[in-house]
Short mmCIF file of C-alpha atoms (C1' of nucleotides) in Angstrom, two decimals:
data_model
loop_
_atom_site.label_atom_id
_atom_site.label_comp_id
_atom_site.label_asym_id
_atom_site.label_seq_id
_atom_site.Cartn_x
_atom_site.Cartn_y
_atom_site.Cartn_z
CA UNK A 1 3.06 29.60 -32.36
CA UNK A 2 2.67 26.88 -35.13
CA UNK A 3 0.95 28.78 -38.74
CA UNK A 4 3.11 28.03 -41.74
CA UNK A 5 0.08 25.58 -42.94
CA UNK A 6 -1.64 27.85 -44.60
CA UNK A 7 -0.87 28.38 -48.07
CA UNK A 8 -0.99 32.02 -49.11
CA UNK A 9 2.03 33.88 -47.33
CA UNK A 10 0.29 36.13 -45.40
CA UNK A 11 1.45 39.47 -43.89
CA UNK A 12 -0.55 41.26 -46.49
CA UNK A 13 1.30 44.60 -47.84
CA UNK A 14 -0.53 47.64 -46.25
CA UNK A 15 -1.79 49.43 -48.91
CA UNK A 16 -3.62 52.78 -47.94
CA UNK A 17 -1.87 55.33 -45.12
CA UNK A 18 -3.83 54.92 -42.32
CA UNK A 19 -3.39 50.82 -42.43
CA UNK A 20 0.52 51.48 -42.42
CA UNK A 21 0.58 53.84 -39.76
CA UNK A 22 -1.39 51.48 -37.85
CA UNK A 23 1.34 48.60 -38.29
CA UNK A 24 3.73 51.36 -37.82
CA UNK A 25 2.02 51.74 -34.11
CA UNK A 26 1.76 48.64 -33.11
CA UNK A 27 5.55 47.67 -34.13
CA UNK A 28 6.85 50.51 -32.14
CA UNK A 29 4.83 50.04 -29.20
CA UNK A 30 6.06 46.26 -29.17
CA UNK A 31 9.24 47.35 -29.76
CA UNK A 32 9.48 49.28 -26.27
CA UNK A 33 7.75 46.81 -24.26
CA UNK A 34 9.65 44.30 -25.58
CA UNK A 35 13.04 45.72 -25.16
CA UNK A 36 12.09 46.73 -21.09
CA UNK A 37 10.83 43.39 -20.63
CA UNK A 38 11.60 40.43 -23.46
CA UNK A 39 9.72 39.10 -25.45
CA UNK A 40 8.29 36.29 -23.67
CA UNK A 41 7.02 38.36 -21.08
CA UNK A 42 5.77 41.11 -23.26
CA UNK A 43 1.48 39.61 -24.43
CA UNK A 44 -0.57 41.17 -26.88
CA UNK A 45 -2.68 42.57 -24.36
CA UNK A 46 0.15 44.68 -23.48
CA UNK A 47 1.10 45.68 -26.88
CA UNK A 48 -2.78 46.51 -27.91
CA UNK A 49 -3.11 48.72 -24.79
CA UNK A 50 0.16 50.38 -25.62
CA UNK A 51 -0.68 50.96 -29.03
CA UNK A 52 -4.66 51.79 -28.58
CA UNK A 53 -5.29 49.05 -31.12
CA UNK A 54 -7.54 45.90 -30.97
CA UNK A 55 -6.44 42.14 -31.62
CA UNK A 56 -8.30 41.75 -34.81
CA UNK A 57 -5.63 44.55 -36.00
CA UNK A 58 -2.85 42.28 -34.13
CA UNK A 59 -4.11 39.70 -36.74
CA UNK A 60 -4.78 42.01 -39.72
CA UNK A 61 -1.54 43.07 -39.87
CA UNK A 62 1.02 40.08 -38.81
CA UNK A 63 -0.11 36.47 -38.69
CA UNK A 64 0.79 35.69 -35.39
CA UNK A 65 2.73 36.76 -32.56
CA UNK A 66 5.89 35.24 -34.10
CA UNK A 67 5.63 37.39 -37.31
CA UNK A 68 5.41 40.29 -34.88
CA UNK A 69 8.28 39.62 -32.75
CA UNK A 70 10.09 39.36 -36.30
CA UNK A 71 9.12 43.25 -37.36
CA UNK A 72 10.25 44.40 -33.90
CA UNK A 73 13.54 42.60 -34.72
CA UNK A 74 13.60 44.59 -38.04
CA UNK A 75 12.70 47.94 -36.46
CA UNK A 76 15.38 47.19 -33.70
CA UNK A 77 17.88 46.62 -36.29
CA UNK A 78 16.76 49.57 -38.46
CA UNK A 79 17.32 51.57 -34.87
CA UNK A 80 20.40 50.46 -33.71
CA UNK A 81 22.02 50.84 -37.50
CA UNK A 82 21.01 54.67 -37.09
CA UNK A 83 22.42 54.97 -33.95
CA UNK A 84 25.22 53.26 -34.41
CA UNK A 85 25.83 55.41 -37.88
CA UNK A 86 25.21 58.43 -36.12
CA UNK A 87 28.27 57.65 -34.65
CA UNK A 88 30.48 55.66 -36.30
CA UNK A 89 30.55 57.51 -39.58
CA UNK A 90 32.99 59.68 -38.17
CA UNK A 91 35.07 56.65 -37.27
CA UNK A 92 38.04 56.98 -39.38
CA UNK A 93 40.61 57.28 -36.45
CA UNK A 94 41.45 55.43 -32.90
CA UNK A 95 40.12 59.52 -31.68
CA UNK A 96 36.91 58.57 -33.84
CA UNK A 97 36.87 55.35 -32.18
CA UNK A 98 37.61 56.81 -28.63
CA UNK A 99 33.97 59.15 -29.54
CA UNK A 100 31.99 56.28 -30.07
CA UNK A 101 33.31 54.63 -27.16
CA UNK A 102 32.35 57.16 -25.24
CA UNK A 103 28.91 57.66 -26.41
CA UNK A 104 28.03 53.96 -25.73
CA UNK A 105 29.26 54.34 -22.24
CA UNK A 106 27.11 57.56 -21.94
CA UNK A 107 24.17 55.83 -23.64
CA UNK A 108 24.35 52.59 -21.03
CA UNK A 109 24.72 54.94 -18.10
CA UNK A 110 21.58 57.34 -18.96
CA UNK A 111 19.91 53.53 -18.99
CA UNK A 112 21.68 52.71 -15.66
CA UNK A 113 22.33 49.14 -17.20
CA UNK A 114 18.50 48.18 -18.18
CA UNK A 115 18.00 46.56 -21.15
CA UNK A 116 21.50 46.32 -22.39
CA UNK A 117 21.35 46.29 -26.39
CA UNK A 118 17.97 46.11 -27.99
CA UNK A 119 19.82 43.31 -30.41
CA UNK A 120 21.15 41.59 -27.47
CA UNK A 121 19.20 40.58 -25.38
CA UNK A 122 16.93 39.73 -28.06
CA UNK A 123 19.50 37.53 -29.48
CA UNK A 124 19.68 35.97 -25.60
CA UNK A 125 16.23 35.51 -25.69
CA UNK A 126 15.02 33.81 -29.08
CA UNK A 127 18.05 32.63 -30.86
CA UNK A 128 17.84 28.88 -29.65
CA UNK A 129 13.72 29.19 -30.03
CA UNK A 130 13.45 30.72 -33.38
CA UNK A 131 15.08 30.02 -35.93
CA UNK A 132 13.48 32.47 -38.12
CA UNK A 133 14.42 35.21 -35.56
CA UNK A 134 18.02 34.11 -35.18
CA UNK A 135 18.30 34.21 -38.95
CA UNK A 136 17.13 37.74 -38.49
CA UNK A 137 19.16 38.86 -35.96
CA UNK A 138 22.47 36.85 -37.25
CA UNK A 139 21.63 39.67 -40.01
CA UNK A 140 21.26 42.71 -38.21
CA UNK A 141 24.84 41.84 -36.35
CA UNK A 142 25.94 41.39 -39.67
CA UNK A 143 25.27 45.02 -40.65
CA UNK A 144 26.42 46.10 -37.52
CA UNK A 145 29.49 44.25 -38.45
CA UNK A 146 29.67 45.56 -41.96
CA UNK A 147 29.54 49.05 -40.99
CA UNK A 148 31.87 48.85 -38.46
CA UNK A 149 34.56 47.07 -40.64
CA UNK A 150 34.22 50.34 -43.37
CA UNK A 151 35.60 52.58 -41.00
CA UNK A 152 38.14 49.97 -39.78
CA UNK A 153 39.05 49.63 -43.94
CA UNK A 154 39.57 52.98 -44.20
CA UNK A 155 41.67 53.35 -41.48
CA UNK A 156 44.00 50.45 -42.69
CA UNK A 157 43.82 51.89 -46.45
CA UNK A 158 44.83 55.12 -45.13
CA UNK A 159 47.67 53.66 -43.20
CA UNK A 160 46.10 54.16 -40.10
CA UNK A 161 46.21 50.54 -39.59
CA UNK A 162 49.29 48.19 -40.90
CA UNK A 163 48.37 46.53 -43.29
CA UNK A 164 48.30 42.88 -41.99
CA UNK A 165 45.14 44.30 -39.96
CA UNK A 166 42.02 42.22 -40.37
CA UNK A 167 38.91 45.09 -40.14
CA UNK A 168 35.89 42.10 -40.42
CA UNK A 169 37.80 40.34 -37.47
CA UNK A 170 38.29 43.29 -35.53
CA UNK A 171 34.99 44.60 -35.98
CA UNK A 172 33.57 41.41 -35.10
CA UNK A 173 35.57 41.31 -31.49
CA UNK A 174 34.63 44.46 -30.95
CA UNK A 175 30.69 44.14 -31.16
CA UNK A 176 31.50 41.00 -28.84
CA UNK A 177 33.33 43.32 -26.10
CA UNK A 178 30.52 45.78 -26.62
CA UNK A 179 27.87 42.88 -26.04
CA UNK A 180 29.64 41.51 -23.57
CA UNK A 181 30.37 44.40 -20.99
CA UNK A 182 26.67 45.61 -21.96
CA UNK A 183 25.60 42.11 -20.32
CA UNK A 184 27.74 42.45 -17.27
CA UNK A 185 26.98 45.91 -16.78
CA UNK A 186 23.17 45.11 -17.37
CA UNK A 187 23.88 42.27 -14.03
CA UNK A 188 26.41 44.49 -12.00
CA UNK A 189 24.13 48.01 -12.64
CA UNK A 190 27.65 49.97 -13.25
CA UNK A 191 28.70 50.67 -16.56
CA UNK A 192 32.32 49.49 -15.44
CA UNK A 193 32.56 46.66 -17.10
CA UNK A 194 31.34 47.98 -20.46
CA UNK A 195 34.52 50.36 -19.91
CA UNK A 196 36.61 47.95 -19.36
CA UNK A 197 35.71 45.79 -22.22
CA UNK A 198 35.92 48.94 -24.85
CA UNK A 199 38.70 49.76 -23.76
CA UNK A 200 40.25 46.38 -24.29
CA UNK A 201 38.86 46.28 -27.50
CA UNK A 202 40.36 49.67 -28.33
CA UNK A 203 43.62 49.10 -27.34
CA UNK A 204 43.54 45.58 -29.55
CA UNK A 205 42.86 48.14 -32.60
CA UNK A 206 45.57 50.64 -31.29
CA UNK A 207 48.25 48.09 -30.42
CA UNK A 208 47.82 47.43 -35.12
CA UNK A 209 48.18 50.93 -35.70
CA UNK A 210 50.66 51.71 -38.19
CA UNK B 1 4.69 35.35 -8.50
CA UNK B 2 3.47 37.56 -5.77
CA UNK B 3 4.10 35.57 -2.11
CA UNK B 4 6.23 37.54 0.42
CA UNK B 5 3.20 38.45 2.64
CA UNK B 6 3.61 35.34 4.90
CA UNK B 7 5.46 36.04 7.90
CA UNK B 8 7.32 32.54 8.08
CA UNK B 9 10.28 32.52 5.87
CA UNK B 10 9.62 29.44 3.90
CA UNK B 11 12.11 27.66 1.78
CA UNK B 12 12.56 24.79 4.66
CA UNK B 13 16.02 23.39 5.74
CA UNK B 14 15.68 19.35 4.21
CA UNK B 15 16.14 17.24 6.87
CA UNK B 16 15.86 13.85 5.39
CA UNK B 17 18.61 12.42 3.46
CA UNK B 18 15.06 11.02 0.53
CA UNK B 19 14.19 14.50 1.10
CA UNK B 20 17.65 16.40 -0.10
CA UNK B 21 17.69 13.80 -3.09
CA UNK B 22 14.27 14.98 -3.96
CA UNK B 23 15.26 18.27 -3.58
CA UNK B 24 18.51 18.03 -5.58
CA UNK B 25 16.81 15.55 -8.22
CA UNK B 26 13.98 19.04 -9.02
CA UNK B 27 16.95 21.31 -9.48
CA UNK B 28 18.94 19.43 -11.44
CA UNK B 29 16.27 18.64 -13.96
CA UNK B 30 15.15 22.50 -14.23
CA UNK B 31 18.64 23.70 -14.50
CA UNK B 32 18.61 21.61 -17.38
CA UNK B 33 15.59 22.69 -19.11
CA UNK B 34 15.64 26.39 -17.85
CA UNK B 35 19.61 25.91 -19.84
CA UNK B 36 17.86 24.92 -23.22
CA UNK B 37 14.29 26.98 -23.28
CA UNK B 38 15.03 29.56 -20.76
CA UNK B 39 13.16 30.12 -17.27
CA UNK B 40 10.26 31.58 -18.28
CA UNK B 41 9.81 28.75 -21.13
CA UNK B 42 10.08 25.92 -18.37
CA UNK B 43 7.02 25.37 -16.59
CA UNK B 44 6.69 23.69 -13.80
CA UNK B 45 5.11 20.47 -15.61
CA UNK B 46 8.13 20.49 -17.41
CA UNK B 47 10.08 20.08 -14.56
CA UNK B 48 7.65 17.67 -12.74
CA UNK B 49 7.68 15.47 -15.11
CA UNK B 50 11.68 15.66 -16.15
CA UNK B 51 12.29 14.86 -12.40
CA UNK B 52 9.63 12.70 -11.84
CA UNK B 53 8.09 14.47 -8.89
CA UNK B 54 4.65 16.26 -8.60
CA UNK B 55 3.48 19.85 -8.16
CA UNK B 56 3.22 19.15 -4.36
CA UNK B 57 6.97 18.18 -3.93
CA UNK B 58 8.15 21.60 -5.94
CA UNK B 59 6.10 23.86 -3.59
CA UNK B 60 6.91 21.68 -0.55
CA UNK B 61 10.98 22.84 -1.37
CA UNK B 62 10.51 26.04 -2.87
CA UNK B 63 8.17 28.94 -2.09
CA UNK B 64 7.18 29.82 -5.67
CA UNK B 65 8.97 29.13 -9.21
CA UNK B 66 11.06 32.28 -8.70
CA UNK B 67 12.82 30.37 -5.65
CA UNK B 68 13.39 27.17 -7.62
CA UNK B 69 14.91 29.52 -10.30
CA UNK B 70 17.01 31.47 -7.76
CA UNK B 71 18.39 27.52 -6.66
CA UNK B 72 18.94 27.07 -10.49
CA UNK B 73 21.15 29.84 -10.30
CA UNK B 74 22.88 28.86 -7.83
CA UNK B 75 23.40 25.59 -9.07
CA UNK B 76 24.84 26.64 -12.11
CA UNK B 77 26.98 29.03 -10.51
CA UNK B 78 28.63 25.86 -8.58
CA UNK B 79 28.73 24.08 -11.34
CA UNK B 80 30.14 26.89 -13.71
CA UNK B 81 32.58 27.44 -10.95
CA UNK B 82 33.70 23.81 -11.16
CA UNK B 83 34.28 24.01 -14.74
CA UNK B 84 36.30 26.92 -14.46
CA UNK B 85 38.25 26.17 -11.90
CA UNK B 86 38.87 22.92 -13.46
CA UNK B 87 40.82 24.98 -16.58
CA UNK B 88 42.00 28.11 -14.72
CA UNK B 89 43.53 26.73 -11.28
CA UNK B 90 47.11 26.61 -13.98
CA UNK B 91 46.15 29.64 -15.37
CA UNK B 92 49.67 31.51 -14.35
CA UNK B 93 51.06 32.40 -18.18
CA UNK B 94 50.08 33.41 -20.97
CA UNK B 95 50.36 29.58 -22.31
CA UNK B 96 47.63 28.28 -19.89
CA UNK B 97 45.51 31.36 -21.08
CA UNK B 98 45.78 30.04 -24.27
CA UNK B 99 44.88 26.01 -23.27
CA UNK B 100 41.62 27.74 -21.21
CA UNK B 101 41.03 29.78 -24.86
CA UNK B 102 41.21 26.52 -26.38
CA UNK B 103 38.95 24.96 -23.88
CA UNK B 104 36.00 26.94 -23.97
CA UNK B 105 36.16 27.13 -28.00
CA UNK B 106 36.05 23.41 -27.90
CA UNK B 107 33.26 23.05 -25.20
CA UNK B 108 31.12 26.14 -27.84
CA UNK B 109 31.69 23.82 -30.62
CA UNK B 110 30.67 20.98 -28.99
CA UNK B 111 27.16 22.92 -27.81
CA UNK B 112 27.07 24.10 -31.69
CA UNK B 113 26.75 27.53 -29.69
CA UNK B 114 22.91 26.23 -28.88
CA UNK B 115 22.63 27.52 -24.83
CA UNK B 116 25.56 30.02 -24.56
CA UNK B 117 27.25 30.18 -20.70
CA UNK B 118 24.27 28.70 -18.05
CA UNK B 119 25.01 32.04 -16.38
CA UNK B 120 25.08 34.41 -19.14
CA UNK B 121 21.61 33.89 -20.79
CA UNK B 122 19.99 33.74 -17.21
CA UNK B 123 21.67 37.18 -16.62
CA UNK B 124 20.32 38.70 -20.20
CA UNK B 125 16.56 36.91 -19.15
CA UNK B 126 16.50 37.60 -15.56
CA UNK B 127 18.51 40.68 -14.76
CA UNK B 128 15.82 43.31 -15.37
CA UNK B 129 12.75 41.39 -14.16
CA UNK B 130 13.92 39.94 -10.80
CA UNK B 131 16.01 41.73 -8.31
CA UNK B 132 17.36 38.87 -6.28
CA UNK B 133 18.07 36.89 -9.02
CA UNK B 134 20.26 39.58 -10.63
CA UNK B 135 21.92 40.00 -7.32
CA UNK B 136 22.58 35.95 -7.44
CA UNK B 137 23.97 36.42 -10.80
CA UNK B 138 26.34 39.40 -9.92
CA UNK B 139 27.49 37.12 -6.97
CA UNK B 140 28.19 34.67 -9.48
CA UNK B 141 30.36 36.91 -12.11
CA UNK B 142 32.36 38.32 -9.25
CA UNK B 143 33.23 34.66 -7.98
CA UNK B 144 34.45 34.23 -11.80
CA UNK B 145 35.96 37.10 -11.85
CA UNK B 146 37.46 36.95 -8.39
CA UNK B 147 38.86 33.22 -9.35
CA UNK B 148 40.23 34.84 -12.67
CA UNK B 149 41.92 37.70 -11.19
CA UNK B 150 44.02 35.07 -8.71
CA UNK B 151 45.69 33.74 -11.82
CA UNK B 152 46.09 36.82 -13.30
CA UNK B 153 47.56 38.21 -9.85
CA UNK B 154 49.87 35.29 -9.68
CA UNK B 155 50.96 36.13 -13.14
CA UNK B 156 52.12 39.49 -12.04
CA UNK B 157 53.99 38.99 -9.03
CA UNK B 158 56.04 36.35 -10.57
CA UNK B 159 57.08 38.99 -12.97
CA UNK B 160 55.07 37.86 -15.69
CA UNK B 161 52.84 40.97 -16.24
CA UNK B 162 53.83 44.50 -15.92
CA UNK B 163 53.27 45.64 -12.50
CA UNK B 164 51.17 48.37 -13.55
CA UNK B 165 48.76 45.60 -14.57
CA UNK B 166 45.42 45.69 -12.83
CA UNK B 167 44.32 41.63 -12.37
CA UNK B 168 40.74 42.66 -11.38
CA UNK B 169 40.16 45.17 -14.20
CA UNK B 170 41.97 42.42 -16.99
CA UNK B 171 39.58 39.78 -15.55
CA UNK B 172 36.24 41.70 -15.96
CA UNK B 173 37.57 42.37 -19.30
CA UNK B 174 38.14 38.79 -19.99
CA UNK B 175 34.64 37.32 -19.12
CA UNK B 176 33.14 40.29 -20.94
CA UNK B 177 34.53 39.13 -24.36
CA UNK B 178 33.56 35.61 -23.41
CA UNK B 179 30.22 36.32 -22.95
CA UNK B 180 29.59 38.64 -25.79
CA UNK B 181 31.72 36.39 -28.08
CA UNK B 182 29.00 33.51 -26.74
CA UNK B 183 26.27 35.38 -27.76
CA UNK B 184 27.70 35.99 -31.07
CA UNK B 185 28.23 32.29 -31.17
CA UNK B 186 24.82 31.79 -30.61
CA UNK B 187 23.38 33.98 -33.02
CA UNK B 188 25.41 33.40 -35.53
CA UNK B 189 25.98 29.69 -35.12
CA UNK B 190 29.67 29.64 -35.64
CA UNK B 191 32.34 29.54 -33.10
CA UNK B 192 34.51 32.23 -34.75
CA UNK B 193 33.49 35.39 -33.17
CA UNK B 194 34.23 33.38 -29.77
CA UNK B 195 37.73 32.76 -30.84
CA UNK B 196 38.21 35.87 -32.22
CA UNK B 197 36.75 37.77 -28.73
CA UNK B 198 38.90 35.47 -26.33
CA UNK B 199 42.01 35.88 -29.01
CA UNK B 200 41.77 39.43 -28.55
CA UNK B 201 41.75 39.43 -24.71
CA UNK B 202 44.51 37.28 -24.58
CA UNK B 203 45.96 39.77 -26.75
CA UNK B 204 45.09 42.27 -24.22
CA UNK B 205 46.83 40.91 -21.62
CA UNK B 206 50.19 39.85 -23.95
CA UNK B 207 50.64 43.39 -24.29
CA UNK B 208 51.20 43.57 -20.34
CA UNK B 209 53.44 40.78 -20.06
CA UNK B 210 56.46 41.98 -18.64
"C1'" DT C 1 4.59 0.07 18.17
"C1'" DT C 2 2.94 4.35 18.29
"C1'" DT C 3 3.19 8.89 16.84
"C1'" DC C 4 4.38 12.97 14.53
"C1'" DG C 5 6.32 15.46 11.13
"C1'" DA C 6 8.46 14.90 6.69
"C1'" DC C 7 7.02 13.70 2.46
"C1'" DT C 8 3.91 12.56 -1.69
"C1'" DG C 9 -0.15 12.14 -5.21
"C1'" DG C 10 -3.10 14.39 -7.75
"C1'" DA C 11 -7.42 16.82 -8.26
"C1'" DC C 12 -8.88 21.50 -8.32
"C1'" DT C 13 -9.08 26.74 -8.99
"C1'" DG C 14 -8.36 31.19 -10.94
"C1'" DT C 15 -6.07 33.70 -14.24
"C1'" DC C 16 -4.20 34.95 -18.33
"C1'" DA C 17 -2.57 34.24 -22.90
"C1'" DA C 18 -2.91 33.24 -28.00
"C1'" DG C 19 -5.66 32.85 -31.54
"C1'" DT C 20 -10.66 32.84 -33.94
"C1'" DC C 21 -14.75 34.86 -35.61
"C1'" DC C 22 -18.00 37.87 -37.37
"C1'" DA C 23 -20.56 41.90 -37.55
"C1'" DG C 24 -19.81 46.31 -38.38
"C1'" DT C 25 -17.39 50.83 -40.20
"C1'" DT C 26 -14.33 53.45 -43.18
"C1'" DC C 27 -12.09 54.41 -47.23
"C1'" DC C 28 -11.24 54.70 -52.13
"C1'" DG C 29 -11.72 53.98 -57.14
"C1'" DG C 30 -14.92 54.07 -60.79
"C1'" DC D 1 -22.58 57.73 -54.82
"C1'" DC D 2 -21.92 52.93 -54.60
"C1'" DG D 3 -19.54 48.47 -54.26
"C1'" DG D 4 -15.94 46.03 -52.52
"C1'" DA D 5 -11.83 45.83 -50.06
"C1'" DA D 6 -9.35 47.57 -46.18
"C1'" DC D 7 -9.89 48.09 -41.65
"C1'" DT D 8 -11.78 47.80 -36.73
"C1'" DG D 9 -14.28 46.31 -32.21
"C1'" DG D 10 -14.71 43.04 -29.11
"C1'" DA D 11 -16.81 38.74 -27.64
"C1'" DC D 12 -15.53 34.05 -27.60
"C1'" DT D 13 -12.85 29.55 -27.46
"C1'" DT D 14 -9.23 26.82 -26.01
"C1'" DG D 15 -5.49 25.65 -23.54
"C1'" DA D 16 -1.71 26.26 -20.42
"C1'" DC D 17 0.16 27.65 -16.35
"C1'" DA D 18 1.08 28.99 -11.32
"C1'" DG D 19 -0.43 28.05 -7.22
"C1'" DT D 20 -3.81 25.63 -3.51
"C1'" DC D 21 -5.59 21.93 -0.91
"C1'" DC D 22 -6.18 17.79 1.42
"C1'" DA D 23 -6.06 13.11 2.03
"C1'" DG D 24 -3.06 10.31 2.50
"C1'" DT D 25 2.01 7.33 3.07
"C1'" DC D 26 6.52 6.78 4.93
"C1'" DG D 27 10.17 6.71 8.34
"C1'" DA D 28 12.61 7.53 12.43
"C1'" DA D 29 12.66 8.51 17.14
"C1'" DA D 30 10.60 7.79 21.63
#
DNA sequence: TTTCGACTGGACTGTCAAGTCCAGTTCCGG
DNA sequence: CCGGAACTGGACTTGACAGTCCAGTCGAAA
């Protein structure tokens, strides 16, 4: 948990196939057991029995656990980004909007709560013990953000929206509802409260359209 | 991690007034630590030596570290309770909405968003790896909730919400955009997505006033 | 003042985790 | 086909942590 002495920079680029689609393994495989049961509590053990790879590859490929835990956050954000395209490049209208509503709610209740957002909870977890980590996943909400706010722009440009509508700050309380009825639901087990909360946050956006 | 075989229910009623203040004096000092690292990055020598005690006086008050953590809980649901209560008891308009707004921003900013709400980040941590605590927790968010919805009740039979208002449904809204506007807090190490979260709720709830 | 149970100190055990090391194998360019 | 780098297996070291145990001390009630 304490490197940074040495003075080459480590995390060597893999450079034939088979070495990427090893790190490729090993990230994914973290990835899951990570997001079912935080970091913390995830060990290498775990993630070299889930990946059918050995420690000296844990080490060949990421310097220590804390450079791992930073891929995973990368992959994570990579995965949520699709997702979250998937559906909210359609978003140009409060309908659009309504869609992606929906499909978080049916996403959270095919989960029945568990594990909430795979940014999250990570966020929960390692943002006041990483700094590194936060930095990353300050980032990955920032996408998340970003994308959000272009469909929110083009709703305003296309007069969807008055004018005096703010599409970073809305975007921004809207990934807070979203995180925040994913936690409660995650505690409760009923995708209620994520309902709630969306809808809220859907009904702020409606309440500026022009 | 694994007791529940003895017959004898364990977790044994204080009887001593030195014994209570032992008691209390272990809790306090791991609510405080489990509040900055998280539970499973307190250890019990943390908390020994934060409360002064030894690792015979935390197993002769709590079964196993799970029940101290379940008393953490519960401490910092009382105490969480307390601060509420302390800014919503003249929640009954829209105006003492605003002065609670103002009072959790300031309390964020204060934190520098390091910690989040004592219940929320026990929630993300605990909520899929231990069933009674999430069933502690969920106690805890209704209480919140439940202490909420009276103002918000109050607000509509004086006429101050529509009647078509739901109190319960506004509430659970409410603390969802708290929490998720504290974890953006966190991550991002600003206050602003707090404000902007609680600004829309508020928001949400203007819209009803009658 | 005796006695018993509440309470305390701290050594000890077993387990598991991160991280190291090195001997070996595989792969690829020349 | 050969030399070196990329890659792999797995034993080993070190330390931390939860939980156990027992020999005590303290305090209040009889």
């Amino acid at each position: 948990m304490r490197r940074q002495k040495k003075a080459q920079p480590r995390e060597p680029r893999p450079p034939t196939a088979r070495g990427a689609a090893t790190r490729a393994r090993i990230v994914e495989a973290a990835a899951g057991l990570v997001y079912r049961r935080g970091a913390s509590a995830t060990s290498l053990e775990d993630i070299m029995e889930a990946s059918a790879t050995s420690k000296s590859q844990l080490y060949h490929y990421f310097a220590d656990k804390d450079a791992l835990m930073r891929a995973v956050i990368e992959l994570q954000t990579r995965r949520v980004m699709g997702v979250q395209a998937a559906h909210l490049d359609t978003v140009d209208s409060l309908a659009g909007l309504r869609r992606w509503r929906d499909a978080m709610v049916t996403i959270n209740k095919a989960a029945r709560g568990v594990g909430g957002c795979p940014l999250g909870s990570l966020a929960s977890e390692l943002s006041d013990r990483s700094e590194s980590a936060r930095a990353l996943l300050a980032h990955g909400f920032e996408l998340w953000e970003l994308q959000l706010r272009r469909g929110l722009g083009a709703m305003r440009d296309s007069g969807k929206l008055k004018p005096e509508a703010n599409p970073a700050e809305l975007a921004t309380a809207v990934i807070a509802a979203l995180q925040g009825g994913l936690l409660l639901a995650q505690t409760t087990r009923s995708s209620r409260p994520l309902e709630l909360a969306l809808d809220m946050a859907i009904g702020h956006i409606a309440r500026l359209s022009g």
